[in-house]
XYZ file of C-alpha atoms in Angstrom:
516
model
C 4.125 -113.126 -34.923
C 4.419 -116.136 -32.636
C 3.466 -113.985 -29.648
C 0.423 -112.616 -31.486
C -0.737 -116.108 -32.432
C -0.293 -117.301 -28.844
C -2.449 -114.393 -27.641
C -5.135 -115.227 -30.190
C -5.059 -118.893 -29.210
C -5.669 -117.953 -25.578
C -8.766 -116.014 -26.585
C -10.297 -118.876 -28.557
C -11.214 -121.136 -25.597
C -13.080 -118.225 -23.987
C -15.019 -117.624 -27.179
C -15.761 -121.325 -27.530
C -17.034 -121.444 -23.950
C -19.235 -118.448 -24.709
C -20.834 -120.249 -27.660
C -21.343 -123.379 -25.589
C -22.789 -121.281 -22.764
C -25.200 -119.556 -25.111
C -26.236 -122.852 -26.684
C -26.820 -124.522 -23.324
C -28.982 -121.650 -22.162
C -31.123 -121.814 -25.307
C -33.147 -124.503 -23.603
C -34.552 -121.771 -21.381
C -37.944 -120.924 -22.817
C -39.137 -117.359 -22.993
C -42.855 -116.662 -23.048
C -44.723 -113.413 -22.781
C -47.541 -113.494 -20.258
C -50.888 -111.936 -21.019
C -50.556 -109.492 -18.119
C -47.562 -107.729 -19.674
C -48.477 -104.090 -20.133
C -48.524 -102.758 -23.691
C -49.136 -99.312 -25.024
C -52.479 -100.302 -26.508
C -54.565 -103.106 -27.905
C -52.991 -102.499 -31.308
C -49.575 -103.503 -30.014
C -50.733 -106.170 -27.596
C -52.622 -107.889 -30.382
C -49.259 -108.959 -31.774
C -48.270 -110.967 -28.701
C -47.393 -114.541 -29.469
C -48.651 -117.396 -27.364
C -45.745 -119.454 -28.615
C -42.813 -120.302 -26.419
C -39.692 -118.792 -27.949
C -36.126 -119.755 -27.219
C -33.819 -116.735 -27.450
C -30.689 -117.182 -29.506
C -28.642 -115.114 -27.063
C -30.198 -115.140 -23.576
C -27.532 -112.808 -22.216
C -28.382 -109.916 -24.510
C -30.324 -107.028 -22.930
C -33.961 -107.753 -22.157
C -34.941 -104.434 -23.646
C -33.707 -100.927 -24.443
C -32.283 -98.531 -21.855
C -32.436 -94.778 -22.421
C -30.591 -92.753 -19.776
C -29.836 -89.500 -21.581
C -30.710 -87.561 -24.679
C -29.014 -88.991 -27.763
C -26.353 -87.841 -28.183
C -25.590 -87.518 -24.475
C -22.715 -85.548 -22.950
C -20.022 -88.199 -23.448
C -21.115 -88.799 -27.025
C -21.132 -85.078 -27.748
C -17.583 -84.782 -26.476
C -16.482 -87.715 -28.647
C -18.235 -86.250 -31.687
C -16.529 -82.901 -31.111
C -13.158 -84.639 -30.954
C -13.875 -86.635 -34.110
C -15.092 -83.581 -36.023
C -11.571 -82.145 -35.849
C -10.200 -84.940 -38.045
C -13.225 -86.559 -39.760
C -16.476 -85.420 -41.381
C -19.299 -86.146 -38.911
C -22.184 -84.503 -40.787
C -23.762 -87.843 -41.697
C -23.355 -89.248 -38.171
C -26.339 -91.186 -36.836
C -25.039 -91.943 -33.349
C -21.682 -92.450 -31.661
C -21.590 -96.161 -30.883
C -19.758 -98.090 -28.182
C -19.232 -101.488 -29.755
C -17.543 -102.891 -26.663
C -20.908 -102.645 -24.903
C -23.096 -103.693 -27.854
C -24.388 -107.246 -28.020
C -26.825 -109.226 -30.097
C -29.623 -107.006 -31.399
C -28.642 -104.068 -29.180
C -26.338 -101.160 -29.933
C -24.886 -99.069 -27.086
C -23.477 -95.561 -26.941
C -20.985 -93.879 -24.622
C -23.661 -92.559 -22.240
C -25.160 -95.889 -21.208
C -28.001 -95.818 -23.723
C -28.765 -99.211 -25.234
C -31.039 -99.316 -28.279
C -32.784 -102.146 -30.092
C -31.098 -101.896 -33.487
C -33.396 -102.618 -36.423
C -31.134 -100.780 -38.881
C -27.958 -102.830 -38.261
C -25.306 -100.620 -39.852
C -27.405 -100.053 -42.973
C -28.358 -103.740 -43.268
C -24.784 -104.953 -42.784
C -24.695 -106.850 -39.460
C -25.900 -110.426 -39.993
C -25.758 -112.341 -36.694
C -25.510 -109.721 -33.969
C -22.946 -107.504 -32.329
C -20.056 -109.360 -30.686
C -21.390 -112.721 -31.801
C -19.337 -115.392 -29.957
C -19.042 -117.598 -33.041
C -17.554 -114.724 -35.033
C -15.212 -113.927 -32.155
C -14.019 -117.516 -32.347
C -13.320 -117.135 -36.071
C -11.688 -113.744 -35.549
C -9.211 -115.119 -33.002
C -8.170 -118.176 -34.994
C -4.612 -118.619 -36.293
C -6.062 -118.710 -39.834
C -7.566 -115.251 -39.348
C -4.384 -113.871 -37.792
C -2.374 -115.057 -40.786
C -4.911 -113.639 -43.261
C -4.811 -110.244 -41.552
C -1.065 -109.800 -41.161
C -0.032 -111.548 -44.394
C -2.788 -110.157 -46.582
C -2.096 -111.644 -50.010
C -2.349 -110.053 -53.437
C -4.675 -112.849 -54.463
C -4.203 -112.603 -58.225
C -0.453 -113.080 -57.945
C 0.186 -114.765 -54.610
C -2.951 -116.604 -53.393
C -2.580 -118.447 -50.136
C -2.378 -122.220 -50.335
C -5.907 -122.831 -48.996
C -7.753 -120.084 -50.891
C -9.780 -122.605 -52.921
C -10.791 -124.448 -49.757
C -11.824 -121.182 -48.054
C -13.991 -120.272 -51.046
C -15.529 -123.728 -51.430
C -16.443 -124.058 -47.757
C -17.694 -120.471 -47.459
C -18.628 -118.067 -50.237
C -19.289 -120.773 -52.825
C -21.157 -123.002 -50.390
C -24.077 -120.553 -50.571
C -23.681 -119.606 -54.237
C -26.980 -118.909 -56.016
C -28.318 -121.832 -58.016
C -26.548 -122.159 -61.355
C -23.592 -119.951 -60.387
C -20.523 -121.921 -59.327
C -17.719 -119.384 -59.573
C -16.897 -116.124 -57.822
C -14.785 -113.037 -58.301
C -14.167 -111.441 -54.936
C -13.894 -107.710 -54.311
C -13.853 -105.097 -51.584
C -17.274 -103.431 -51.306
C -20.741 -103.496 -52.808
C -19.834 -100.675 -55.188
C -16.698 -102.558 -56.179
C -18.677 -105.763 -56.737
C -20.982 -103.995 -59.179
C -18.109 -102.228 -60.962
C -16.365 -105.566 -61.471
C -19.552 -107.160 -62.773
C -19.987 -104.301 -65.255
C -16.418 -104.773 -66.475
C -17.060 -108.487 -66.944
C -20.180 -107.670 -68.970
C -18.345 -105.276 -71.275
C -15.462 -107.673 -71.881
C -17.949 -110.490 -72.584
C -19.844 -108.334 -75.070
C -16.777 -107.234 -77.008
C -15.387 -110.759 -76.979
C -18.566 -111.947 -78.702
C -18.438 -109.095 -81.198
C -14.859 -110.014 -82.146
C -15.820 -113.635 -82.703
C -14.688 -115.378 -79.532
C -12.069 -115.519 -76.815
C -9.449 -116.820 -79.227
C -9.543 -113.699 -81.412
C -6.676 -111.304 -80.648
C -7.121 -107.565 -80.149
C -6.447 -105.534 -83.270
C -3.834 -102.801 -83.388
C -6.732 -100.326 -83.644
C -8.337 -101.807 -80.500
C -5.113 -101.376 -78.572
C -4.252 -97.875 -79.787
C -7.760 -96.438 -79.405
C -8.128 -97.774 -75.864
C -5.226 -95.618 -74.723
C -6.961 -92.421 -75.857
C -10.392 -93.486 -74.538
C -11.845 -93.891 -78.007
C -13.819 -96.636 -79.732
C -13.367 -99.476 -80.503
C -10.837 -100.051 -77.717
C -13.023 -98.023 -75.343
C -16.390 -99.108 -76.751
C -19.578 -97.084 -76.735
C -21.505 -99.550 -74.572
C -23.666 -99.085 -71.479
C -25.304 -100.705 -68.482
C -29.070 -100.257 -68.185
C -30.369 -99.543 -64.696
C -33.676 -98.386 -63.224
C -35.101 -95.171 -61.865
C -34.636 -94.961 -58.059
C -32.069 -97.769 -58.112
C -28.866 -97.669 -56.078
C -25.732 -99.578 -57.061
C -22.885 -97.700 -55.416
C -20.822 -94.519 -55.459
C -17.828 -95.347 -57.670
C -17.815 -93.989 -61.215
C -19.438 -96.895 -63.047
C -21.756 -97.879 -60.235
C -22.663 -94.228 -59.662
C -23.680 -93.904 -63.302
C -26.264 -96.626 -62.637
C -27.365 -95.122 -59.310
C -30.582 -93.111 -59.633
C -31.836 -92.811 -56.061
C -30.878 -89.323 -54.797
C -29.219 -86.306 -56.420
C -26.872 -85.833 -53.449
C -25.049 -89.012 -54.493
C -24.453 -87.771 -58.044
C -24.085 -83.990 -57.999
C -20.859 -82.640 -59.561
C -19.628 -86.095 -60.564
C -19.152 -86.837 -64.288
C -21.225 -89.804 -65.391
C -21.552 -92.140 -68.354
C -24.472 -91.588 -70.711
C -26.243 -94.793 -69.790
C -29.980 -95.567 -70.013
C -32.468 -95.470 -67.154
C -35.615 -97.561 -67.412
C -38.694 -96.947 -65.244
C -39.079 -99.217 -62.236
C -42.710 -100.143 -61.478
C -44.513 -97.690 -59.220
C -46.504 -100.343 -57.386
C -49.569 -100.064 -55.229
C -49.489 -101.839 -51.886
C -50.287 -104.449 -50.749
C -49.166 -105.972 -54.036
C -51.715 -108.789 -53.992
C -54.641 -106.397 -53.554
C -53.688 -104.415 -56.652
C -52.542 -107.284 -58.851
C -54.216 -106.069 -62.063
C -53.043 -102.450 -61.744
C -49.529 -103.522 -60.828
C -49.347 -105.997 -63.692
C -50.222 -103.222 -66.150
C -47.585 -100.936 -64.617
C -44.970 -103.688 -64.759
C -45.740 -104.369 -68.415
C -45.339 -100.659 -69.174
C -41.906 -100.754 -67.567
C -40.903 -103.932 -69.391
C -41.970 -102.421 -72.719
C -39.889 -99.308 -72.064
C -36.935 -101.438 -70.953
C -37.066 -103.355 -74.215
C -37.273 -100.124 -76.219
C -34.163 -98.787 -74.463
C -32.265 -102.032 -75.022
C -33.022 -101.821 -78.736
C -32.702 -98.067 -79.309
C -30.190 -96.567 -76.855
C -27.212 -95.185 -78.841
C -24.724 -96.954 -76.559
C -26.112 -100.507 -76.553
C -26.481 -102.073 -73.082
C -24.167 -104.974 -72.368
C -26.157 -105.759 -69.222
C -29.235 -104.869 -67.189
C -28.689 -104.417 -63.442
C -31.531 -104.476 -60.928
C -32.100 -104.799 -57.198
C -34.707 -107.369 -56.068
C -36.050 -104.611 -53.798
C -34.923 -101.051 -54.440
C -33.488 -100.216 -51.048
C -31.817 -96.807 -50.888
C -34.350 -95.526 -53.421
C -37.342 -96.035 -51.136
C -37.942 -99.776 -50.651
C -39.762 -100.245 -53.932
C -41.140 -103.683 -54.767
C -42.249 -105.463 -57.900
C -43.771 -108.890 -58.462
C -41.795 -112.024 -59.383
C -43.451 -111.825 -62.801
C -41.712 -108.512 -63.489
C -38.280 -109.959 -62.805
C -39.043 -113.073 -64.840
C -39.993 -110.693 -67.631
C -36.673 -108.903 -67.293
C -34.833 -112.188 -67.504
C -36.730 -113.073 -70.660
C -35.874 -109.714 -72.233
C -32.172 -110.068 -71.516
C -32.123 -113.511 -73.105
C -34.112 -112.287 -76.101
C -31.662 -109.463 -76.802
C -28.434 -111.220 -75.717
C -27.878 -108.849 -72.809
C -26.510 -110.012 -69.461
C -28.724 -109.982 -66.361
C -27.016 -108.726 -63.179
C -28.923 -108.990 -59.893
C -27.593 -106.628 -57.239
C -28.068 -108.489 -53.958
C -25.725 -106.268 -51.942
C -28.508 -105.329 -49.520
C -31.093 -108.067 -50.075
C -28.741 -111.062 -49.900
C -27.728 -113.409 -47.081
C -31.124 -114.230 -45.626
C -32.680 -110.795 -45.210
C -35.856 -111.601 -47.170
C -36.526 -115.055 -45.758
C -34.547 -116.673 -48.595
C -30.770 -116.738 -48.688
C -30.920 -114.768 -51.942
C -33.919 -112.559 -52.618
C -34.131 -113.571 -56.268
C -35.063 -117.070 -55.082
C -38.551 -115.624 -54.579
C -38.913 -115.113 -58.342
C -39.071 -118.743 -59.461
C -36.529 -118.285 -62.254
C -35.881 -121.285 -64.466
C -32.910 -119.449 -66.000
C -30.546 -118.032 -63.346
C -29.061 -114.531 -63.514
C -25.737 -114.194 -65.271
C -24.178 -112.507 -62.242
C -25.255 -111.870 -58.652
C -23.359 -109.249 -56.668
C -23.067 -109.369 -52.877
C -21.624 -107.545 -49.868
C -23.060 -106.071 -46.622
C -24.289 -109.018 -44.482
C -21.704 -111.240 -46.154
C -18.995 -108.966 -44.708
C -17.185 -109.835 -47.938
C -17.941 -108.733 -51.505
C -17.867 -109.840 -55.108
C -20.002 -111.376 -57.806
C -21.078 -114.923 -58.542
C -21.205 -116.261 -62.101
C -21.485 -119.588 -63.867
C -20.602 -118.980 -67.514
C -16.912 -119.545 -68.256
C -17.157 -116.911 -70.988
C -17.414 -114.325 -68.216
C -13.791 -115.011 -67.393
C -11.674 -112.513 -69.346
C -9.720 -114.055 -72.187
C -6.383 -112.789 -70.835
C -4.848 -112.310 -67.385
C -4.728 -108.915 -65.663
C -7.931 -107.676 -67.319
C -10.069 -108.232 -64.194
C -7.427 -107.533 -61.599
C -6.335 -105.369 -58.691
C -3.849 -105.748 -55.858
C -6.106 -107.480 -53.360
C -8.913 -109.042 -55.454
C -10.840 -109.572 -52.239
C -9.725 -110.376 -48.717
C -9.192 -113.837 -47.177
C -9.930 -112.398 -43.712
C -13.392 -111.318 -44.828
C -13.956 -114.603 -46.633
C -13.149 -116.453 -43.397
C -15.607 -114.231 -41.549
C -18.335 -114.912 -44.129
C -17.705 -118.621 -43.689
C -18.267 -118.248 -39.946
C -21.431 -116.230 -40.619
C -22.732 -118.990 -42.897
C -22.049 -121.581 -40.204
C -23.910 -119.486 -37.625
C -26.850 -119.030 -40.006
C -27.004 -122.786 -40.486
C -26.552 -123.574 -36.779
C -29.488 -121.399 -35.754
C -31.579 -121.836 -38.945
C -31.632 -118.062 -39.283
C -33.064 -117.814 -42.798
C -36.188 -119.612 -41.612
C -36.187 -117.493 -38.476
C -36.177 -114.357 -40.600
C -39.091 -115.633 -42.674
C -41.112 -116.562 -39.573
C -40.303 -113.419 -37.621
C -40.958 -111.285 -40.685
C -44.457 -112.702 -41.062
C -45.131 -112.017 -37.384
C -43.737 -108.492 -37.564
C -45.698 -107.674 -40.707
C -48.961 -108.661 -39.013
C -48.107 -106.433 -36.072
C -47.415 -103.520 -38.389
C -50.701 -104.147 -40.179
C -52.512 -103.756 -36.874
C -50.647 -100.560 -36.099
C -51.456 -99.271 -39.588
C -55.142 -99.846 -38.902
C -54.894 -97.973 -35.606
C -52.667 -95.176 -36.986
C -53.417 -94.924 -40.718
C -51.761 -91.515 -41.037
C -48.498 -92.868 -39.589
C -48.083 -96.102 -41.554
C -48.871 -95.777 -45.252
C -48.105 -98.201 -48.072
C -46.857 -100.943 -45.767
C -44.828 -103.326 -47.887
C -42.628 -106.392 -47.739
C -45.199 -109.114 -47.062
C -43.570 -112.483 -47.584
C -40.107 -110.876 -47.760
C -38.817 -111.740 -44.288
C -38.018 -108.712 -42.173
C -37.248 -106.587 -45.246
C -40.197 -104.323 -44.446
C -40.963 -100.645 -44.972
C -43.736 -98.087 -45.004
C -44.167 -94.457 -45.949
C -44.427 -91.805 -43.258
C -45.457 -88.180 -43.788
C -43.127 -87.239 -40.902
C -40.401 -89.787 -41.544
C -37.409 -87.862 -40.198
C -39.251 -86.995 -36.988
C -40.201 -90.646 -36.487
C -36.580 -91.747 -36.897
C -35.392 -89.165 -34.381
C -38.098 -89.880 -31.807
C -37.539 -93.623 -32.093
C -34.203 -93.208 -30.338
C -35.925 -91.570 -27.368
C -37.932 -94.772 -26.839
C -34.940 -97.054 -27.364
C -34.992 -97.981 -31.055
C -32.469 -97.324 -33.818
C -34.253 -97.426 -37.178
C -33.446 -96.024 -40.624
C -35.073 -94.513 -43.657
C -34.916 -94.853 -47.425
C -35.999 -92.660 -50.294
C -37.820 -89.471 -49.382
C -40.570 -90.826 -47.125
C -39.940 -94.460 -46.219
C -39.074 -95.969 -42.858
C -37.126 -99.147 -43.569
C -36.501 -102.065 -41.255
C -33.208 -103.929 -41.585
C -32.911 -106.014 -38.411
C -30.331 -108.734 -38.023
C -31.055 -112.355 -38.813
C -31.181 -113.056 -35.057
C -34.165 -110.697 -34.642
C -36.976 -112.709 -33.035
C -40.633 -112.305 -32.123
C -39.929 -110.915 -28.675
C -37.770 -108.248 -30.306
C -40.641 -107.521 -32.670
C -42.937 -107.010 -29.656
C -40.518 -104.500 -28.155
C -40.195 -102.688 -31.462
C -43.959 -102.478 -32.042
C -44.602 -101.198 -28.544
C -41.869 -98.580 -28.906
C -43.148 -97.543 -32.309
C -46.603 -96.958 -30.941
C -45.159 -94.696 -28.274
C -43.700 -92.586 -31.071
C -47.050 -92.443 -32.844
C -48.879 -91.458 -29.667
C -46.355 -88.722 -28.940
């Protein structure tokens, strides 16, 4: 162990110098002269006259495409991997040693501008020097090799790690956290908390002991010990692939086929017209229809909902938006019927929408009961504020790990990097700039960009494409890695370090795809 820690300590000065080097070079201004050649007036109209300081001046200046993707070296690696691992969902074979900042590399020397970021999961760039510094610290080494079973043997500074990291950015009104492993796990744990809370209230409080009938019936999966309760979710929503979370996932059949599921209710999510502000009256009527049906299900479903779970923006299901008024209406319904309100911020959280948490856009006066997180946090769990959401006895909300101090330390470093570079504001500013550029492209290519959406939501943007899969494939040939959602949507999930000059490169590349 001592040798390993000495090795890590030798790496830390190099990482620190890298951060200092990057910071010192940030004084170098980058501007984009008018004579730069663009594919057309539609793309060039997005050029900023502002002087922009790059966060990482040493990252590639643009994409490099040397071979078809996958190229020969990648094909060989894929063939080797296929022997021991299912590669049918493979997007590209990445070389992370050569990836940096906003750019992802492969084994054949291709370097792509990555606006998909591991399905929205990379927050501050590949091989970020600040994260390298955290990763090579003695604290991280100890957390990795002495991984504690946190419920039984928490490390001495676990409270300090939480308070200076995960809880430092807790949503307003939520001052506690239960940490987990993944986004699916975070939602499963939140559902369990909701069920235990509901039954605790029905018994008369935390002080009331379980009856003999409760105990015996639970062991044969019968009520009342295994109560006939539910979680209400929404059509096209996605909340994970474990059994409980999968029962609330409604995005694509391929996720659910052949898997037994709970008989839980599905409410309609508003089918909005875009841009939202141009169809305010129609969208308000649609949202009210959905709220009315949600209330009916809460009151009438045979297995009463203990909670309602919703994404601020339905991501996997097609990047579907609703107005803040809809979510305020949901909050009011859950209070009216004494049902918990769970906001699934696994994909929308940690700055992606120009707010640290997407539900900050709603203007709630009454915070959610629980907010789940993962992805860009590189950690997972759910925030809560009500002490009644703590189970009344130990071992009820429990597993071996109950989270991971190594990932909590990494999230703390991510938070520090977000604060150092003011990346939430950067995402809001860059998102506004990128949206305007996409509007211009939509005017020039109306058949290619339909239902553009995400205005005012940072870089959390999407549009519908009649040839979506072809667009995603051709984007790689012009140096861009981008993803899809739902059946027709192209979704953008760039990192928080994505800036205006990256947006220019993306827009120019996108237009090449449209012209082809």
